[in-house]
């Protein structure tokens, strides 16, 4: 039981005193970058899916 108490005590100490948390501005900036990157990637995947669908439809209609 003492090991569990030590674990949580050290975890709390590390999260409060040793971790370098981002500022609010850094957090907002990173969120915008991740959101834009995710949207770009989603659009690229959408285009690839549409191109593959078109290619397969065209191929199947040939036969």
Tab-separated table of N, CA and C in Angstrom:
chain	number	residue	atom	x	y	z
A	1	UNK	N	0.826	-1.188	0.000
A	1	UNK	CA	0.000	0.000	0.000
A	1	UNK	C	0.869	1.251	0.000
A	2	UNK	N	2.010	1.172	0.642
A	2	UNK	CA	2.920	2.312	0.709
A	2	UNK	C	3.474	2.646	-0.671
A	3	UNK	N	3.683	1.629	-1.505
A	3	UNK	CA	4.200	1.868	-2.851
A	3	UNK	C	3.192	2.636	-3.700
A	4	UNK	N	1.925	2.328	-3.533
A	4	UNK	CA	0.884	3.031	-4.287
A	4	UNK	C	0.834	4.493	-3.864
A	5	UNK	N	0.903	4.742	-2.570
A	5	UNK	CA	0.890	6.116	-2.059
A	5	UNK	C	2.104	6.884	-2.572
A	6	UNK	N	3.265	6.242	-2.590
A	6	UNK	CA	4.482	6.876	-3.103
A	6	UNK	C	4.340	7.176	-4.588
A	7	UNK	N	3.777	6.245	-5.331
A	7	UNK	CA	3.583	6.443	-6.764
A	7	UNK	C	2.729	7.677	-7.035
A	8	UNK	N	1.582	7.776	-6.366
A	8	UNK	CA	0.695	8.916	-6.604
A	8	UNK	C	1.310	10.222	-6.110
A	9	UNK	N	2.052	10.174	-5.038
A	9	UNK	CA	2.727	11.373	-4.540
A	9	UNK	C	3.772	11.861	-5.534
A	10	UNK	N	4.576	10.950	-6.060
A	10	UNK	CA	5.596	11.327	-7.040
A	10	UNK	C	4.972	11.773	-8.359
A	11	UNK	N	3.887	11.130	-8.753
A	11	UNK	CA	3.194	11.529	-9.978
A	11	UNK	C	2.644	12.938	-9.848
A	12	UNK	N	2.019	13.227	-8.738
A	12	UNK	CA	1.481	14.565	-8.497
A	12	UNK	C	2.591	15.604	-8.484
A	13	UNK	N	3.688	15.303	-7.819
A	13	UNK	CA	4.823	16.224	-7.763
A	13	UNK	C	5.379	16.493	-9.158
A	14	UNK	N	5.494	15.456	-9.954
A	14	UNK	CA	6.039	15.626	-11.302
A	14	UNK	C	5.108	16.459	-12.175
A	15	UNK	N	3.807	16.201	-12.104
A	15	UNK	CA	2.854	16.952	-12.923
A	15	UNK	C	2.779	18.421	-12.522
A	16	UNK	N	2.937	18.708	-11.243
A	16	UNK	CA	2.812	20.091	-10.780
A	16	UNK	C	4.117	20.874	-10.860
A	17	UNK	N	5.252	20.223	-10.689
A	17	UNK	CA	6.507	20.966	-10.559
A	17	UNK	C	7.522	20.723	-11.667
A	18	UNK	N	7.490	19.576	-12.314
A	18	UNK	CA	8.542	19.247	-13.272
A	18	UNK	C	8.104	19.343	-14.730
A	19	UNK	N	6.811	19.278	-14.980
A	19	UNK	CA	6.309	19.320	-16.351
A	19	UNK	C	6.261	20.766	-16.825
A	20	UNK	N	6.704	20.977	-18.053
A	20	UNK	CA	6.641	22.309	-18.653
A	20	UNK	C	5.365	22.399	-19.485
A	21	UNK	N	4.343	23.035	-18.930
A	21	UNK	CA	3.062	23.145	-19.607
A	21	UNK	C	3.106	24.304	-20.593
A	22	UNK	N	2.425	24.181	-21.742
A	22	UNK	CA	2.414	25.281	-22.718
A	22	UNK	C	1.564	26.445	-22.215
A	23	UNK	N	1.892	27.629	-22.719
A	23	UNK	CA	1.069	28.791	-22.397
A	23	UNK	C	-0.230	28.700	-23.194
A	24	UNK	N	-1.193	29.564	-22.845
A	24	UNK	CA	-2.475	29.551	-23.537
A	24	UNK	C	-2.293	29.873	-25.013
A	25	UNK	N	-1.413	30.820	-25.331
A	25	UNK	CA	-1.162	31.195	-26.722
A	25	UNK	C	-0.516	30.048	-27.499
A	26	UNK	N	0.444	29.366	-26.887
A	26	UNK	CA	1.083	28.216	-27.536
A	26	UNK	C	0.068	27.103	-27.784
A	27	UNK	N	-0.814	26.901	-26.830
A	27	UNK	CA	-1.834	25.865	-26.954
A	27	UNK	C	-2.803	26.185	-28.091
A	28	UNK	N	-3.220	27.434	-28.184
A	28	UNK	CA	-4.117	27.838	-29.268
A	28	UNK	C	-3.431	27.701	-30.621
A	29	UNK	N	-2.180	28.119	-30.703
A	29	UNK	CA	-1.436	28.030	-31.957
A	29	UNK	C	-1.280	26.578	-32.393
A	30	UNK	N	-0.928	25.720	-31.473
A	30	UNK	CA	-0.768	24.297	-31.792
A	30	UNK	C	-2.097	23.679	-32.219
A	31	UNK	N	-3.173	24.085	-31.574
A	31	UNK	CA	-4.494	23.567	-31.927
A	31	UNK	C	-4.869	23.956	-33.349
A	32	UNK	N	-4.577	25.195	-33.725
A	32	UNK	CA	-4.872	25.653	-35.085
A	32	UNK	C	-4.052	24.861	-36.093
A	33	UNK	N	-2.772	24.654	-35.812
A	33	UNK	CA	-1.907	23.908	-36.730
A	33	UNK	C	-2.417	22.481	-36.906
A	34	UNK	N	-2.767	21.825	-35.828
A	34	UNK	CA	-3.257	20.443	-35.898
A	34	UNK	C	-4.591	20.380	-36.643
A	35	UNK	N	-5.474	21.328	-36.393
A	35	UNK	CA	-6.772	21.345	-37.071
A	35	UNK	C	-6.611	21.542	-38.571
A	36	UNK	N	-5.770	22.491	-38.966
A	36	UNK	CA	-5.539	22.744	-40.394
A	36	UNK	C	-4.903	21.525	-41.055
A	37	UNK	N	-3.918	20.923	-40.401
A	37	UNK	CA	-3.270	19.734	-40.962
A	37	UNK	C	-4.270	18.588	-41.108
A	38	UNK	N	-5.142	18.408	-40.127
A	38	UNK	CA	-6.147	17.342	-40.205
A	38	UNK	C	-7.129	17.595	-41.342
A	39	UNK	N	-7.534	18.843	-41.530
A	39	UNK	CA	-8.451	19.168	-42.626
A	39	UNK	C	-7.801	18.945	-43.986
A	40	UNK	N	-6.540	19.337	-44.116
A	40	UNK	CA	-5.826	19.121	-45.381
A	40	UNK	C	-5.702	17.628	-45.669
A	41	UNK	N	-5.329	16.861	-44.666
A	41	UNK	CA	-5.201	15.414	-44.844
A	41	UNK	C	-6.546	14.777	-45.189
A	42	UNK	N	-7.608	15.212	-44.536
A	42	UNK	CA	-8.941	14.681	-44.840
A	42	UNK	C	-9.331	15.000	-46.279
A	43	UNK	N	-9.015	16.197	-46.755
A	43	UNK	CA	-9.336	16.578	-48.127
A	43	UNK	C	-8.536	15.743	-49.124
A	44	UNK	N	-7.260	15.496	-48.827
A	44	UNK	CA	-6.428	14.669	-49.707
A	44	UNK	C	-6.978	13.245	-49.774
A	45	UNK	N	-7.355	12.694	-48.633
A	45	UNK	CA	-7.923	11.345	-48.612
A	45	UNK	C	-9.249	11.316	-49.370
A	46	UNK	N	-10.052	12.365	-49.229
A	46	UNK	CA	-11.309	12.464	-49.973
A	46	UNK	C	-11.051	12.439	-51.473
A	47	UNK	N	-10.074	13.223	-51.929
A	47	UNK	CA	-9.754	13.254	-53.357
A	47	UNK	C	-9.238	11.904	-53.850
A	48	UNK	N	-8.397	11.256	-53.057
A	48	UNK	CA	-7.887	9.943	-53.441
A	48	UNK	C	-9.025	8.924	-53.523
A	49	UNK	N	-9.963	8.992	-52.599
A	49	UNK	CA	-11.105	8.082	-52.613
A	49	UNK	C	-11.968	8.315	-53.848
A	50	UNK	N	-12.226	9.576	-54.173
A	50	UNK	CA	-13.026	9.887	-55.366
A	50	UNK	C	-12.310	9.427	-56.636
A	51	UNK	N	-10.993	9.624	-56.710
A	51	UNK	CA	-10.232	9.193	-57.888
A	51	UNK	C	-10.250	7.673	-58.018
A	52	UNK	N	-10.073	6.964	-56.910
A	52	UNK	CA	-10.105	5.500	-56.950
A	52	UNK	C	-11.497	5.009	-57.336
A	53	UNK	N	-12.523	5.645	-56.806
A	53	UNK	CA	-13.895	5.274	-57.148
A	53	UNK	C	-14.157	5.495	-58.635
A	54	UNK	N	-13.715	6.620	-59.165
A	54	UNK	CA	-13.885	6.905	-60.592
A	54	UNK	C	-13.129	5.891	-61.445
A	55	UNK	N	-11.895	5.584	-61.061
A	55	UNK	CA	-11.085	4.625	-61.822
A	55	UNK	C	-11.728	3.244	-61.818
A	56	UNK	N	-12.209	2.803	-60.665
A	56	UNK	CA	-12.833	1.481	-60.590
A	56	UNK	C	-14.151	1.450	-61.360
A	57	UNK	N	-14.942	2.507	-61.274
A	57	UNK	CA	-16.198	2.560	-62.037
A	57	UNK	C	-15.924	2.508	-63.530
A	58	UNK	N	-14.946	3.275	-63.964
A	58	UNK	CA	-14.587	3.280	-65.382
A	58	UNK	C	-14.106	1.904	-65.817
A	59	UNK	N	-13.275	1.282	-65.022
A	59	UNK	CA	-12.752	-0.050	-65.343
A	59	UNK	C	-13.880	-1.073	-65.431
A	60	UNK	N	-14.809	-1.051	-64.473
A	60	UNK	CA	-15.905	-2.024	-64.473
A	60	UNK	C	-16.860	-1.808	-65.638
A	61	UNK	N	-17.045	-0.559	-66.056
A	61	UNK	CA	-17.944	-0.295	-67.180
A	61	UNK	C	-17.325	-0.688	-68.519
A	62	UNK	N	-16.024	-0.888	-68.559
A	62	UNK	CA	-15.385	-1.338	-69.792
A	62	UNK	C	-15.743	-2.787	-70.108
A	63	UNK	N	-16.028	-3.560	-69.083
A	63	UNK	CA	-16.321	-4.982	-69.281
A	63	UNK	C	-17.759	-5.198	-68.971
